[in-house]
GROMACS .gro file of C-alpha atoms in nm:
model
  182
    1UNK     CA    1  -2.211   0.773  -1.120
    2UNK     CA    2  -2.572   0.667  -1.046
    3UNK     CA    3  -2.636   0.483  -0.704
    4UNK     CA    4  -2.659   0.144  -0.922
    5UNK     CA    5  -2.335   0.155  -1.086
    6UNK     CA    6  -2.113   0.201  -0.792
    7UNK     CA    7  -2.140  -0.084  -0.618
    8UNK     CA    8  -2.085  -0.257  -0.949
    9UNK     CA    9  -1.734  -0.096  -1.077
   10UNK     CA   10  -1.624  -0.095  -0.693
   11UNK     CA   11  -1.694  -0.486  -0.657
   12UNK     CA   12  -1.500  -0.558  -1.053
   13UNK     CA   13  -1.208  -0.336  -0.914
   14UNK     CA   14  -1.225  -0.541  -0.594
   15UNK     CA   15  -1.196  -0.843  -0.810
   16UNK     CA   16  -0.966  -0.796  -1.009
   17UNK     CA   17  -0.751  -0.678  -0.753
   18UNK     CA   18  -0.778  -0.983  -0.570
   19UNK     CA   19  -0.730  -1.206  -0.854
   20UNK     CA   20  -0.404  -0.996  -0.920
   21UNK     CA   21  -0.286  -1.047  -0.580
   22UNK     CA   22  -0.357  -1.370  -0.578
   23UNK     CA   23  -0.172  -1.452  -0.871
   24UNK     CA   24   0.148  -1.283  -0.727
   25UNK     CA   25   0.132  -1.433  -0.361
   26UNK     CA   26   0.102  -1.774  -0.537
   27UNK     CA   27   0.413  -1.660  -0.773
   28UNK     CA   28   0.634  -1.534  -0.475
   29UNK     CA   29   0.549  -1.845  -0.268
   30UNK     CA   30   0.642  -2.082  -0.542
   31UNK     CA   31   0.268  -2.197  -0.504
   32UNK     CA   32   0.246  -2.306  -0.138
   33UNK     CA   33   0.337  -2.176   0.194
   34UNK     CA   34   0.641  -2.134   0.355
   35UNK     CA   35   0.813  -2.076   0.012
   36UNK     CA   36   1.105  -1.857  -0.065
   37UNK     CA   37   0.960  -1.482  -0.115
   38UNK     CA   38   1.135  -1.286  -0.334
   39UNK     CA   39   1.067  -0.889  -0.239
   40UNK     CA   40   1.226  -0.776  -0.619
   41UNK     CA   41   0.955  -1.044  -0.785
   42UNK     CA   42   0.674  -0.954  -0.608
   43UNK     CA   43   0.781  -0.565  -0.723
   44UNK     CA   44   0.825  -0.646  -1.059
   45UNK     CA   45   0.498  -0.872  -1.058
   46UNK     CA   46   0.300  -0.582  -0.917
   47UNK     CA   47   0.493  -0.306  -1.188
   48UNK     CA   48   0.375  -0.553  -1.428
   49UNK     CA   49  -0.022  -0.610  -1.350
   50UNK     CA   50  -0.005  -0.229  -1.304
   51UNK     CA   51   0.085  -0.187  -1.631
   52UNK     CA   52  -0.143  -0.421  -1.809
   53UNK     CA   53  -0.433  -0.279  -1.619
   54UNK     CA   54  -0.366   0.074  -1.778
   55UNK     CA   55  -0.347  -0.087  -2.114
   56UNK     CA   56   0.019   0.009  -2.199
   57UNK     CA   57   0.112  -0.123  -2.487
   58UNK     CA   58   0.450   0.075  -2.594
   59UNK     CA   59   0.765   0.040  -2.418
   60UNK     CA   60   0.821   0.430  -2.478
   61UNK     CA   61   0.530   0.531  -2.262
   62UNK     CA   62   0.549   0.310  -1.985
   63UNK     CA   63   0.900   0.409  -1.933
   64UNK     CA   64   0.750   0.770  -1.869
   65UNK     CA   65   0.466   0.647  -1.615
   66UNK     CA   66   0.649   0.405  -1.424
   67UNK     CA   67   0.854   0.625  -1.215
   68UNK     CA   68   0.511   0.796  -1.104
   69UNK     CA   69   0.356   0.464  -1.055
   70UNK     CA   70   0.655   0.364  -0.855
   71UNK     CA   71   0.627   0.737  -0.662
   72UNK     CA   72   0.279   0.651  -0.559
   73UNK     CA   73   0.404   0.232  -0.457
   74UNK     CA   74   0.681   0.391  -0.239
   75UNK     CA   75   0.396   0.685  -0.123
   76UNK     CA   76   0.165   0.425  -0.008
   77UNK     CA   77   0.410   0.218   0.191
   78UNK     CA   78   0.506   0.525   0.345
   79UNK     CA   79   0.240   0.598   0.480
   80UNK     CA   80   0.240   0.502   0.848
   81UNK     CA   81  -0.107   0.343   0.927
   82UNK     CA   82  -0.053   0.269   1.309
   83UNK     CA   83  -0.232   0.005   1.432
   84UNK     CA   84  -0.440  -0.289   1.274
   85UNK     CA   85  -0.617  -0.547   1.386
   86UNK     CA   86  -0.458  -0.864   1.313
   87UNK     CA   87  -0.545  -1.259   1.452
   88UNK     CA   88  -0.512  -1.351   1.786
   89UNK     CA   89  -0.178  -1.323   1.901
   90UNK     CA   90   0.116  -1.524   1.835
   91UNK     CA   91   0.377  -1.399   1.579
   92UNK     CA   92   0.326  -1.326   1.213
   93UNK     CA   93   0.548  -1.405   0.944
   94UNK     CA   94   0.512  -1.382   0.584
   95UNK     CA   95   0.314  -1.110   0.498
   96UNK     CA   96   0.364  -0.803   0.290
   97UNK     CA   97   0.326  -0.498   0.206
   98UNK     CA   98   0.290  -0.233  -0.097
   99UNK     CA   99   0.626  -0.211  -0.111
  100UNK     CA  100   0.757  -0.583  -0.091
  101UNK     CA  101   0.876  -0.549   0.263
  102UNK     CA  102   0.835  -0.894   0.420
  103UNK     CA  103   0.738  -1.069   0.763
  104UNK     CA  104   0.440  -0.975   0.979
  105UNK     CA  105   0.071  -0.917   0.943
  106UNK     CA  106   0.142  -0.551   0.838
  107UNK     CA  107   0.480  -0.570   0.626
  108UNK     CA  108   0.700  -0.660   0.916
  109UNK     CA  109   0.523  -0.555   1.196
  110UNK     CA  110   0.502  -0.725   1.499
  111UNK     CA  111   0.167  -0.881   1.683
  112UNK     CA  112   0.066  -0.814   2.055
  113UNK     CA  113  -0.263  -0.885   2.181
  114UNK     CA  114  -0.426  -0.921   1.831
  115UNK     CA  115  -0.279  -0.611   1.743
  116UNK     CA  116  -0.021  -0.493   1.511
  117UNK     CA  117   0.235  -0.219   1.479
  118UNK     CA  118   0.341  -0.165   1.138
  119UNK     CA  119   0.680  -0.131   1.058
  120UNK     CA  120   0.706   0.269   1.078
  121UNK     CA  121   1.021   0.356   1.369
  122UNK     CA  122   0.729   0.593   1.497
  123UNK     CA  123   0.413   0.361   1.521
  124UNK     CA  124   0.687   0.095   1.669
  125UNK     CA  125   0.784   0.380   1.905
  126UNK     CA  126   0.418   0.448   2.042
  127UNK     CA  127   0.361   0.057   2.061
  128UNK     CA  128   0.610   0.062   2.269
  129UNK     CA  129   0.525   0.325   2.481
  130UNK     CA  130   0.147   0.182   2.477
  131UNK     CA  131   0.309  -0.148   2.660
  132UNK     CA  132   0.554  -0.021   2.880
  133UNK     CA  133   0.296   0.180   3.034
  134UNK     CA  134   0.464   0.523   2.926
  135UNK     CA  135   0.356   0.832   3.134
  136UNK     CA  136   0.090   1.022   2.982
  137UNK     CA  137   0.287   1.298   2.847
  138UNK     CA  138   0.492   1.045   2.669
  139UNK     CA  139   0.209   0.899   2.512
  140UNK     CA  140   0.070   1.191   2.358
  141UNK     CA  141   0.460   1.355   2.262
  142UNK     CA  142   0.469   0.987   2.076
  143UNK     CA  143   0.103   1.019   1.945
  144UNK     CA  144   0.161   1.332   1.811
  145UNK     CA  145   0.501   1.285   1.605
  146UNK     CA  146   0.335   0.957   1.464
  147UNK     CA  147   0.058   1.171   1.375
  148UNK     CA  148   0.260   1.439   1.187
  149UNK     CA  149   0.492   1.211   1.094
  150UNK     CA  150   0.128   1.025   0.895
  151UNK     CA  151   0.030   1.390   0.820
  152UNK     CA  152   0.374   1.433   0.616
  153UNK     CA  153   0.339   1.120   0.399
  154UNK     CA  154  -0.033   1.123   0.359
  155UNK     CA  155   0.046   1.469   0.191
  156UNK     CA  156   0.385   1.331  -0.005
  157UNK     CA  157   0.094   1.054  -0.119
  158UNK     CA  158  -0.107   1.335  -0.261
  159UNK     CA  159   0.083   1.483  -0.451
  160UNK     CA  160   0.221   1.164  -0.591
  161UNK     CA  161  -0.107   1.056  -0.657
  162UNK     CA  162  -0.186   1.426  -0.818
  163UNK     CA  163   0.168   1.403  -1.021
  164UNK     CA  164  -0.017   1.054  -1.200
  165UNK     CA  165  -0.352   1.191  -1.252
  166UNK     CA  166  -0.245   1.435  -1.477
  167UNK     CA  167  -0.070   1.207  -1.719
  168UNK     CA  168  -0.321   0.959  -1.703
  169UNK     CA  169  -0.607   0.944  -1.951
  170UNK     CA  170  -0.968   0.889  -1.834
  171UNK     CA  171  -0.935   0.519  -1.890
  172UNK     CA  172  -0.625   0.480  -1.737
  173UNK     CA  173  -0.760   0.694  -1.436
  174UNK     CA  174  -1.025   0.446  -1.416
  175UNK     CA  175  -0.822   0.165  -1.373
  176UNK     CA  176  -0.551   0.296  -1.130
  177UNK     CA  177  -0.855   0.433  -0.918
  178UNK     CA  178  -0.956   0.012  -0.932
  179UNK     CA  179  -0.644  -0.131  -0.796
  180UNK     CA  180  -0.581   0.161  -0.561
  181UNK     CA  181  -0.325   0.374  -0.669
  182UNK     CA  182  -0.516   0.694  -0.692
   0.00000   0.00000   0.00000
């Protein structure tokens, strides 16, 4: 891909990620905020735009792809990603994440200081360390089973991710690379 194009088919796969997100926040809010959020609608919403991005037509095939498609989803929420910067304070609710898990800037994570812990027993467990004011060896025993623990799914993700490539054609590749799956 020349230096040109790149920028191009990352800021249309941006877009139209967006614009699909969009859509299903609006749907799961009812339209406004501080609607009723349905978790299994969002899902099936997602499963859906997913679908119609790869151009699946027959009912036959995307029965075969959509329990990799949903391996990679439940890969990606796995996935513990620590820390993230979130708004100032306060606490956070609504929210989600790739899997439909709700409340909290980060899926049901709570906010300290701008910062959030996602909602992983092991990043919750080093945030917790971080503001008691653990003992140094406590922090890095923590540090490093969220860090394996990352390691692990990061490598489940891979393979999930690997598992969908090779069913996938070149198009389809495309437009799961777009909207993030791969």
């Amino acid at each position: 891909m020349n230096r040109m194009t790149r920028p191009l088919v990352l800021a249309v796969g941006l877009a139209a990620l967006l614009i699909g997100t969009g859509d299903v926040l609006a749907q799961g809010s009812g339209g406004r905020r501080g609607g009723n959020f349905d978790p299994a609608q969002f899902q099936q919403r997602r499963l859906d735009n997913i679908k119609q991005a790869l151009e699946i037509t027959k009912d036959d095939e995307w029965n075969a792809l959509r329990p990799l498609v949903q391996k990679v989803l439940d890969a990606q929420a796995a996935v513990p990603r620590g820390m993230r910067l979130g708004g100032r304070g306060g606490g956070g609710a609504g929210g989600d994440n790739a899997n439909g898990g709700g409340g909290g800037a980060a899926g049901g994570g709570r906010r300290r200081n701008g910062v959030v812990a996602a909602q992983n027993p092991d990043a919750q467990a080093l945030q917790q360390a971080l503001d008691s004011k653990a003992s140094t060896d406590e922090l890095k025993t923590k540090l490093a089973r969220f860090l394996e623990t990352r390691k692990t799914n990061e490598a489940n993700l891979a393979k999930a991710q690997d598992d969908l490539r090779k069913v996938l054609t070149v198009r389809q590749e495309v437009a799961a690379t777009l909207m993030g799956l791969l």
